[in-house]
Short mmCIF file of C-alpha atoms in Angstrom, two decimals:
data_model
loop_
_atom_site.label_atom_id
_atom_site.label_comp_id
_atom_site.label_asym_id
_atom_site.label_seq_id
_atom_site.Cartn_x
_atom_site.Cartn_y
_atom_site.Cartn_z
CA UNK A 1 -0.04 0.23 0.18
CA UNK A 2 1.27 3.39 -0.41
CA UNK A 3 2.28 5.33 2.15
CA UNK A 4 0.44 8.49 3.07
CA UNK A 5 3.34 10.61 1.94
CA UNK A 6 3.32 9.32 -1.49
CA UNK A 7 -1.10 9.47 -1.37
CA UNK A 8 -0.57 12.88 -0.03
CA UNK A 9 2.49 13.80 -3.39
CA UNK A 10 -0.08 11.74 -5.24
CA UNK A 11 -2.67 13.89 -4.82
CA UNK A 12 -0.51 17.02 -5.99
CA UNK A 13 0.42 15.51 -9.08
CA UNK A 14 -3.18 14.92 -10.02
CA UNK A 15 -4.82 18.25 -9.19
CA UNK A 16 -1.87 19.73 -10.40
CA UNK A 17 -1.84 17.97 -13.77
CA UNK A 18 -5.23 18.07 -14.63
CA UNK A 19 -5.14 22.29 -13.98
CA UNK A 20 -2.22 22.99 -16.25
CA UNK A 21 -2.20 19.77 -18.69
CA UNK A 22 -3.93 21.43 -21.85
CA UNK A 23 -1.63 24.83 -20.92
CA UNK A 24 1.45 22.42 -21.14
CA UNK A 25 0.33 20.84 -24.15
CA UNK A 26 0.10 23.86 -25.85
CA UNK A 27 3.13 25.27 -24.86
CA UNK A 28 5.14 21.85 -25.58
CA UNK A 29 3.85 21.66 -29.06
CA UNK A 30 4.31 25.53 -30.09
CA UNK A 31 7.89 25.19 -28.50
CA UNK A 32 8.34 22.25 -30.59
CA UNK A 33 6.97 24.43 -34.03
CA UNK A 34 8.79 27.51 -32.69
CA UNK A 35 12.85 25.46 -32.85
CA UNK A 36 13.45 25.30 -36.65
CA UNK A 37 12.12 28.83 -37.25
CA UNK A 38 15.25 29.91 -38.54
CA UNK A 39 15.91 27.56 -40.11
CA UNK A 40 12.23 27.39 -42.13
CA UNK A 41 12.09 30.63 -42.90
CA UNK A 42 15.50 30.76 -44.68
CA UNK A 43 13.78 28.62 -46.89
CA UNK A 44 11.66 31.06 -48.65
CA UNK A 45 13.18 34.17 -46.97
CA UNK A 46 15.15 35.16 -50.87
CA UNK A 47 15.16 38.94 -49.47
CA UNK A 48 17.46 38.82 -47.31
CA UNK A 49 19.87 38.30 -49.71
CA UNK A 50 21.78 40.50 -51.92
CA UNK A 51 24.69 40.86 -54.26
CA UNK A 52 27.70 42.36 -52.84
CA UNK A 53 28.84 45.38 -54.68
CA UNK A 54 32.26 47.10 -54.78
CA UNK A 55 30.61 50.39 -52.82
CA UNK A 56 29.93 51.64 -48.94
CA UNK A 57 26.30 49.81 -47.57
CA UNK A 58 24.09 52.59 -46.45
CA UNK A 59 24.86 54.53 -43.07
CA UNK A 60 22.62 53.68 -40.10
CA UNK A 61 21.33 57.05 -39.90
CA UNK A 62 20.51 56.96 -43.59
CA UNK A 63 19.00 53.59 -42.94
CA UNK A 64 17.13 54.84 -39.32
CA UNK A 65 15.95 57.33 -42.33
CA UNK A 66 14.65 54.87 -44.29
CA UNK A 67 13.16 52.92 -42.04
CA UNK A 68 11.01 56.08 -40.92
CA UNK A 69 9.66 56.27 -44.41
CA UNK A 70 7.75 53.05 -44.00
CA UNK A 71 6.47 53.46 -40.18
CA UNK A 72 7.43 57.28 -39.62
CA UNK A 73 5.21 57.19 -35.96
CA UNK A 74 7.00 53.90 -34.54
CA UNK A 75 9.79 53.45 -32.60
CA UNK A 76 13.08 51.85 -34.26
CA UNK A 77 14.65 49.10 -31.64
CA UNK A 78 18.31 48.47 -33.39
CA UNK A 79 19.28 48.48 -36.83
CA UNK A 80 20.58 44.84 -38.03
CA UNK A 81 23.96 44.71 -40.57
CA UNK A 82 25.37 41.14 -41.06
CA UNK A 83 27.55 40.41 -43.85
CA UNK A 84 27.94 42.14 -47.63
CA UNK A 85 25.36 40.27 -49.33
CA UNK A 86 22.94 40.20 -46.35
CA UNK A 87 20.10 42.89 -46.77
CA UNK A 88 20.05 45.84 -44.02
CA UNK A 89 17.38 44.48 -41.20
CA UNK A 90 15.75 47.91 -39.39
CA UNK A 91 13.67 46.69 -36.96
CA UNK A 92 10.95 48.02 -35.11
CA UNK A 93 9.25 46.67 -31.87
CA UNK A 94 7.09 48.16 -29.23
CA UNK A 95 5.63 46.50 -26.16
CA UNK A 96 2.10 48.54 -25.61
CA UNK A 97 0.52 47.59 -27.65
CA UNK A 98 2.92 45.13 -29.21
CA UNK A 99 4.24 45.81 -32.68
CA UNK A 100 7.27 44.39 -34.16
CA UNK A 101 8.14 44.15 -38.05
CA UNK A 102 11.19 44.58 -40.11
CA UNK A 103 12.20 46.33 -43.28
CA UNK A 104 14.74 45.05 -44.85
CA UNK A 105 17.18 47.01 -46.94
CA UNK A 106 19.38 46.71 -49.79
CA UNK A 107 22.42 47.75 -48.24
CA UNK A 108 23.97 49.68 -52.24
CA UNK A 109 21.31 51.49 -52.83
CA UNK A 110 18.62 52.20 -50.32
CA UNK A 111 16.01 50.12 -51.81
CA UNK A 112 13.24 48.71 -49.68
CA UNK A 113 13.68 45.18 -50.34
CA UNK A 114 10.40 43.49 -47.67
CA UNK A 115 8.56 44.34 -44.75
CA UNK A 116 8.12 41.34 -42.35
CA UNK A 117 5.52 41.71 -39.67
CA UNK A 118 6.91 39.13 -37.11
CA UNK A 119 3.43 38.68 -34.84
CA UNK A 120 1.62 37.05 -38.22
CA UNK A 121 1.80 33.77 -40.42
CA UNK A 122 2.25 30.73 -38.58
CA UNK A 123 5.43 31.36 -36.58
CA UNK A 124 3.81 34.76 -35.40
CA UNK A 125 0.76 32.64 -34.57
CA UNK A 126 3.17 29.63 -32.52
CA UNK A 127 4.90 32.55 -30.84
CA UNK A 128 1.28 33.71 -29.28
CA UNK A 129 0.15 30.76 -28.44
CA UNK A 130 3.24 29.52 -26.83
CA UNK A 131 3.54 32.42 -24.54
CA UNK A 132 -0.05 33.32 -23.84
CA UNK A 133 -2.35 30.55 -25.65
CA UNK A 134 -3.94 33.36 -28.26
CA UNK A 135 -5.51 35.24 -25.19
CA UNK A 136 -5.17 38.53 -24.26
CA UNK A 137 -1.34 39.16 -23.63
CA UNK A 138 -1.47 39.79 -20.33
CA UNK A 139 -4.01 37.58 -18.96
CA UNK A 140 -2.78 34.41 -21.11
CA UNK A 141 1.15 35.54 -20.28
CA UNK A 142 0.24 34.76 -16.35
CA UNK A 143 -2.03 31.86 -16.53
CA UNK A 144 1.06 30.96 -18.82
CA UNK A 145 3.98 31.87 -16.82
CA UNK A 146 1.66 30.18 -13.60
CA UNK A 147 1.73 26.92 -15.75
CA UNK A 148 5.01 25.78 -16.66
CA UNK A 149 6.42 26.65 -12.80
CA UNK A 150 3.77 24.52 -11.70
CA UNK A 151 4.87 22.25 -13.97
CA UNK A 152 8.29 21.73 -11.83
CA UNK A 153 6.17 20.80 -9.18
CA UNK A 154 4.85 18.32 -11.61
CA UNK A 155 8.10 16.86 -12.44
CA UNK A 156 8.96 16.59 -8.75
CA UNK A 157 6.00 14.71 -7.76
CA UNK A 158 6.09 12.35 -10.43
CA UNK A 159 9.53 11.58 -9.97
CA UNK A 160 9.02 10.83 -6.02
CA UNK A 161 5.97 8.53 -7.55
CA UNK A 162 7.83 6.75 -9.61
CA UNK A 163 10.43 5.83 -7.72
CA UNK A 164 10.17 2.07 -6.95
CA UNK A 165 10.14 0.96 -3.39
CA UNK A 166 11.88 -2.01 -3.84
CA UNK A 167 15.07 -2.41 -6.44
CA UNK A 168 13.61 -5.48 -8.51
CA UNK A 169 10.62 -3.01 -9.39
CA UNK A 170 13.64 -1.17 -10.88
CA UNK A 171 13.67 -3.24 -14.68
CA UNK A 172 9.69 -2.64 -14.76
CA UNK A 173 9.46 1.22 -14.71
CA UNK A 174 12.40 1.83 -17.12
CA UNK A 175 11.06 -0.79 -19.67
CA UNK A 176 8.29 -1.56 -21.76
CA UNK A 177 7.12 -5.44 -20.68
CA UNK A 178 4.07 -5.94 -23.15
CA UNK A 179 2.59 -8.98 -23.65
CA UNK A 180 -0.37 -9.43 -26.17
CA UNK A 181 -3.37 -9.75 -23.09
CA UNK A 182 -1.65 -6.23 -21.64
CA UNK A 183 -4.35 -4.01 -21.50
CA UNK A 184 -4.33 -0.18 -22.74
CA UNK A 185 -4.43 0.66 -18.71
CA UNK A 186 -1.73 -0.57 -18.61
CA UNK A 187 -0.08 0.91 -21.51
CA UNK A 188 -0.67 4.29 -20.75
CA UNK A 189 1.09 3.85 -16.90
CA UNK A 190 3.59 2.47 -19.06
CA UNK A 191 3.60 5.04 -21.68
CA UNK A 192 3.06 8.11 -18.93
CA UNK A 193 6.01 6.50 -16.23
CA UNK A 194 8.04 5.36 -18.30
CA UNK A 195 8.73 8.34 -20.69
CA UNK A 196 8.12 10.14 -18.16
CA UNK A 197 11.01 8.96 -16.43
CA UNK A 198 13.18 9.07 -19.62
CA UNK A 199 12.10 12.90 -20.32
CA UNK A 200 12.57 14.23 -16.82
CA UNK A 201 15.39 16.50 -17.35
CA UNK A 202 15.49 17.73 -20.28
CA UNK A 203 11.32 18.52 -19.61
CA UNK A 204 12.82 20.21 -16.04
CA UNK A 205 15.62 22.35 -17.66
CA UNK A 206 12.47 23.54 -20.35
CA UNK A 207 9.99 24.05 -17.19
CA UNK A 208 13.24 25.47 -15.04
CA UNK A 209 14.31 27.96 -18.20
CA UNK A 210 11.46 28.82 -19.01
CA UNK A 211 10.49 30.43 -15.66
CA UNK A 212 13.66 32.40 -15.77
CA UNK A 213 12.38 33.76 -18.81
CA UNK A 214 8.69 34.76 -17.40
CA UNK A 215 9.46 35.71 -13.95
CA UNK A 216 11.88 38.85 -12.62
CA UNK A 217 12.15 36.99 -9.40
CA UNK A 218 13.27 33.78 -10.18
CA UNK A 219 15.49 35.13 -12.45
CA UNK A 220 16.66 37.24 -9.79
CA UNK A 221 17.20 34.44 -7.70
CA UNK A 222 18.82 32.41 -10.00
CA UNK A 223 21.39 35.14 -11.08
CA UNK A 224 22.36 35.39 -7.07
CA UNK A 225 22.29 31.63 -6.05
CA UNK A 226 24.76 31.15 -8.77
CA UNK A 227 26.67 33.15 -6.88
CA UNK A 228 26.38 36.71 -9.37
CA UNK A 229 28.25 39.83 -8.26
CA UNK A 230 26.53 42.15 -11.28
CA UNK A 231 23.20 44.24 -11.74
CA UNK A 232 20.89 41.10 -13.48
CA UNK A 233 19.34 43.57 -15.81
CA UNK A 234 20.44 45.21 -19.12
CA UNK A 235 22.01 49.04 -18.03
CA UNK A 236 22.95 51.63 -20.61
CA UNK A 237 25.17 54.45 -19.20
CA UNK A 238 24.58 57.60 -20.05
CA UNK A 239 27.22 59.98 -22.03
CA UNK A 240 30.03 61.40 -20.49
CA UNK A 241 31.15 63.86 -22.86
CA UNK A 242 29.13 67.23 -23.84
CA UNK A 243 26.58 66.73 -26.49
CA UNK A 244 27.92 67.56 -29.78
CA UNK A 245 25.37 69.35 -32.31
CA UNK A 246 22.73 67.21 -34.83
CA UNK A 247 24.37 66.84 -37.59
CA UNK A 248 27.85 66.12 -35.93
CA UNK A 249 26.48 62.72 -33.72
CA UNK A 250 25.37 61.42 -36.75
CA UNK A 251 28.42 61.67 -38.62
CA UNK A 252 29.81 60.20 -34.98
CA UNK A 253 26.96 56.99 -35.26
CA UNK A 254 28.02 56.55 -39.32
CA UNK A 255 31.39 55.66 -37.83
CA UNK A 256 30.33 53.18 -35.84
CA UNK A 257 29.74 50.29 -37.84
CA UNK A 258 32.44 50.28 -40.00
CA UNK A 259 35.04 50.90 -37.39
CA UNK A 260 33.36 47.56 -35.50
CA UNK A 261 33.62 45.53 -38.88
CA UNK A 262 37.07 46.56 -38.81
CA UNK A 263 37.80 45.52 -35.04
CA UNK A 264 35.51 42.21 -35.57
CA UNK A 265 35.70 41.44 -39.29
CA UNK A 266 34.79 37.45 -38.50
CA UNK A 267 31.63 38.71 -36.12
CA UNK A 268 28.21 37.45 -37.41
CA UNK A 269 26.38 40.04 -37.29
CA UNK A 270 26.19 43.95 -35.24
CA UNK A 271 23.27 45.26 -34.23
CA UNK A 272 23.09 49.17 -33.67
CA UNK A 273 20.67 50.33 -31.35
CA UNK A 274 20.30 54.28 -31.46
CA UNK A 275 19.83 56.31 -28.37
CA UNK A 276 17.06 57.16 -26.26
CA UNK A 277 17.76 60.81 -25.76
CA UNK A 278 21.06 63.34 -25.91
CA UNK A 279 22.35 62.20 -23.13
CA UNK A 280 22.33 58.17 -23.85
CA UNK A 281 25.38 55.82 -25.64
CA UNK A 282 24.63 53.42 -28.36
CA UNK A 283 25.30 50.00 -27.59
CA UNK A 284 25.85 47.69 -30.14
CA UNK A 285 25.08 43.62 -30.21
CA UNK A 286 28.55 41.98 -32.14
CA UNK A 287 27.21 38.63 -32.41
CA UNK A 288 30.31 36.16 -32.61
CA UNK A 289 28.31 32.86 -33.33
CA UNK A 290 25.70 32.13 -35.41
CA UNK A 291 22.11 30.92 -33.68
CA UNK A 292 22.36 31.41 -30.36
CA UNK A 293 22.58 35.07 -28.04
CA UNK A 294 24.81 33.86 -25.40
CA UNK A 295 28.06 35.08 -26.70
CA UNK A 296 27.44 38.56 -27.57
CA UNK A 297 29.14 41.56 -27.19
CA UNK A 298 27.14 43.95 -25.83
CA UNK A 299 29.25 47.21 -26.24
CA UNK A 300 28.67 50.77 -25.77
CA UNK A 301 29.85 53.82 -26.60
CA UNK A 302 29.41 57.81 -26.18
CA UNK A 303 27.43 59.38 -28.58
CA UNK A 304 29.80 62.37 -29.20
CA UNK A 305 32.88 60.68 -29.00
CA UNK A 306 32.39 57.03 -29.29
CA UNK A 307 34.54 56.78 -26.09
CA UNK A 308 34.29 53.08 -25.30
CA UNK A 309 31.87 53.20 -21.44
CA UNK A 310 31.93 49.99 -19.52
CA UNK A 311 27.65 48.44 -18.41
CA UNK A 312 27.90 47.29 -14.37
CA UNK A 313 25.06 45.12 -16.37
CA UNK A 314 25.81 41.24 -16.55
CA UNK A 315 25.15 42.61 -20.24
CA UNK A 316 28.94 43.57 -21.12
CA UNK A 317 31.77 41.62 -23.53
CA UNK A 318 30.83 38.75 -22.98
CA UNK A 319 35.18 37.58 -22.56
CA UNK A 320 34.08 39.96 -18.97
CA UNK A 321 31.65 37.29 -17.94
CA UNK A 322 31.73 35.31 -14.73
CA UNK A 323 29.88 32.03 -14.05
CA UNK A 324 27.02 33.27 -12.83
CA UNK A 325 26.26 35.84 -16.37
CA UNK A 326 26.91 32.92 -17.94
CA UNK A 327 23.86 31.02 -16.59
CA UNK A 328 21.77 34.08 -17.31
CA UNK A 329 22.87 34.53 -20.78
CA UNK A 330 22.76 31.32 -21.87
CA UNK A 331 19.02 30.35 -20.61
CA UNK A 332 17.30 31.22 -24.36
CA UNK A 333 19.93 29.11 -26.27
CA UNK A 334 19.45 26.74 -23.54
CA UNK A 335 15.10 26.38 -23.64
CA UNK A 336 14.98 26.38 -27.65
CA UNK A 337 17.85 24.22 -27.75
CA UNK A 338 20.57 26.08 -29.56
CA UNK A 339 22.97 25.96 -27.05
CA UNK A 340 23.74 22.21 -29.22
CA UNK A 341 23.51 23.54 -32.15
CA UNK A 342 21.53 21.89 -35.19
CA UNK A 343 22.13 18.73 -32.46
CA UNK A 344 20.44 20.61 -29.71
CA UNK A 345 17.68 21.34 -31.81
CA UNK A 346 16.69 18.06 -32.67
CA UNK A 347 16.99 17.06 -29.42
CA UNK A 348 14.61 20.10 -28.41
CA UNK A 349 12.09 19.07 -31.20
CA UNK A 350 11.79 15.30 -30.49
CA UNK A 351 11.74 15.85 -26.46
CA UNK A 352 8.81 18.45 -26.67
CA UNK A 353 7.44 16.46 -29.26
CA UNK A 354 7.17 13.61 -26.38
CA UNK A 355 6.56 15.93 -23.53
CA UNK A 356 3.70 16.85 -25.51
CA UNK A 357 1.46 13.63 -24.77
CA UNK A 358 2.36 13.17 -21.13
CA UNK A 359 -0.54 15.84 -20.05
CA UNK A 360 -2.69 13.36 -22.77
CA UNK A 361 -1.02 10.09 -20.74
CA UNK A 362 -1.84 11.73 -17.35
CA UNK A 363 -5.30 12.41 -18.18
CA UNK A 364 -6.28 9.26 -19.55
CA UNK A 365 -4.59 7.45 -16.44
CA UNK A 366 -6.92 9.80 -14.20
CA UNK A 367 -9.70 8.85 -15.87
CA UNK A 368 -9.14 5.04 -16.43
CA UNK A 369 -8.71 5.15 -12.23
CA UNK A 370 -11.84 7.20 -11.68
CA UNK A 371 -13.65 5.38 -14.31
CA UNK A 372 -12.76 1.84 -13.64
CA UNK A 373 -14.41 -1.24 -14.84
CA UNK A 374 -15.74 -2.95 -11.67
CA UNK A 375 -12.96 -5.95 -11.88
CA UNK A 376 -10.20 -6.81 -9.55
CA UNK A 377 -7.83 -3.94 -8.56
CA UNK A 378 -4.42 -6.96 -9.34
CA UNK A 379 -5.77 -7.42 -12.24
CA UNK A 380 -6.42 -3.62 -13.60
CA UNK A 381 -4.42 -1.28 -11.42
CA UNK A 382 -0.98 -0.87 -12.55
CA UNK A 383 2.22 -2.15 -10.38
CA UNK A 384 3.03 1.39 -9.82
CA UNK A 385 0.57 2.57 -7.95
CA UNK A 386 0.72 -0.67 -5.77
CA UNK A 387 4.17 0.84 -4.75
#
């Protein structure tokens, strides 16, 4: 018979599973779809490529002007420069109401090649489902965040329930031992418990990293628990020089990307962010690796002199990042599997799909026990539930 402790754990596992199962299913399936977004979009995004020319690229100030002709009343998040055969991307983003579009520009002629709405189409649909279940954002985000955090407790309680009291039952918990006479309830139990065990570590990682992204307090606790001593938020330092005239500032701004390209010619991209005000410095995200964010250098420059400034934040040069900084900076790349390259994404894709099955088998398990046929307990109940 189950101990009183395991009965309480089972009750917790069941209640939390029933309350969040459908949400975990949606988040897992949409997460699975999101993994290969960049690879799939590259198949039909010919507008991102151009023929290289032996002439200077459009400057950052000119790119901003061109972008604003398309969305004159919108806020430019930044302008992305890549290689000589890549279009310049002017990125517009506003949080409330949410607006996220990009204007792609020919880097040599300034011609607008394409306007992309990141919130529309298949992947826009997938993202809205993953983040807020296609509900109003303020409501949906809270439901998803709390559900994924509770999923951590579901996983821990599931492991406690899975753990056999006797060593001789361990093999039974690790393998499918089905016979022609094995009933569907037994098969369903094995699908839930055996697969759940093998997916436990990855499911915990996905839920944990998702919770770090969702909750500022959890983000802070994780960073400090890892020994972090810097400011765990993004801080843009102020200029230290006296503001110059508008024309002079523009000339200074336009020197920055060419300077960084000369200094770091092997970088994948350079994303320049325009100053928010006359007192704010310019920052550029210099990406070192394709497909990941954690190893980027966040560099800040006085908008009047281009003298480099330091930030007290964890988001500075990657070489200056300590262990706790790297834990936080790697969080998103771990969450989507990009940290392991293509192999990591394949693992994330398959794992997410399998994890999506756990709420289904869990609900069927609950249904089978609640509405079981009046036969003997020995014949119907899975051995794992008998201890």
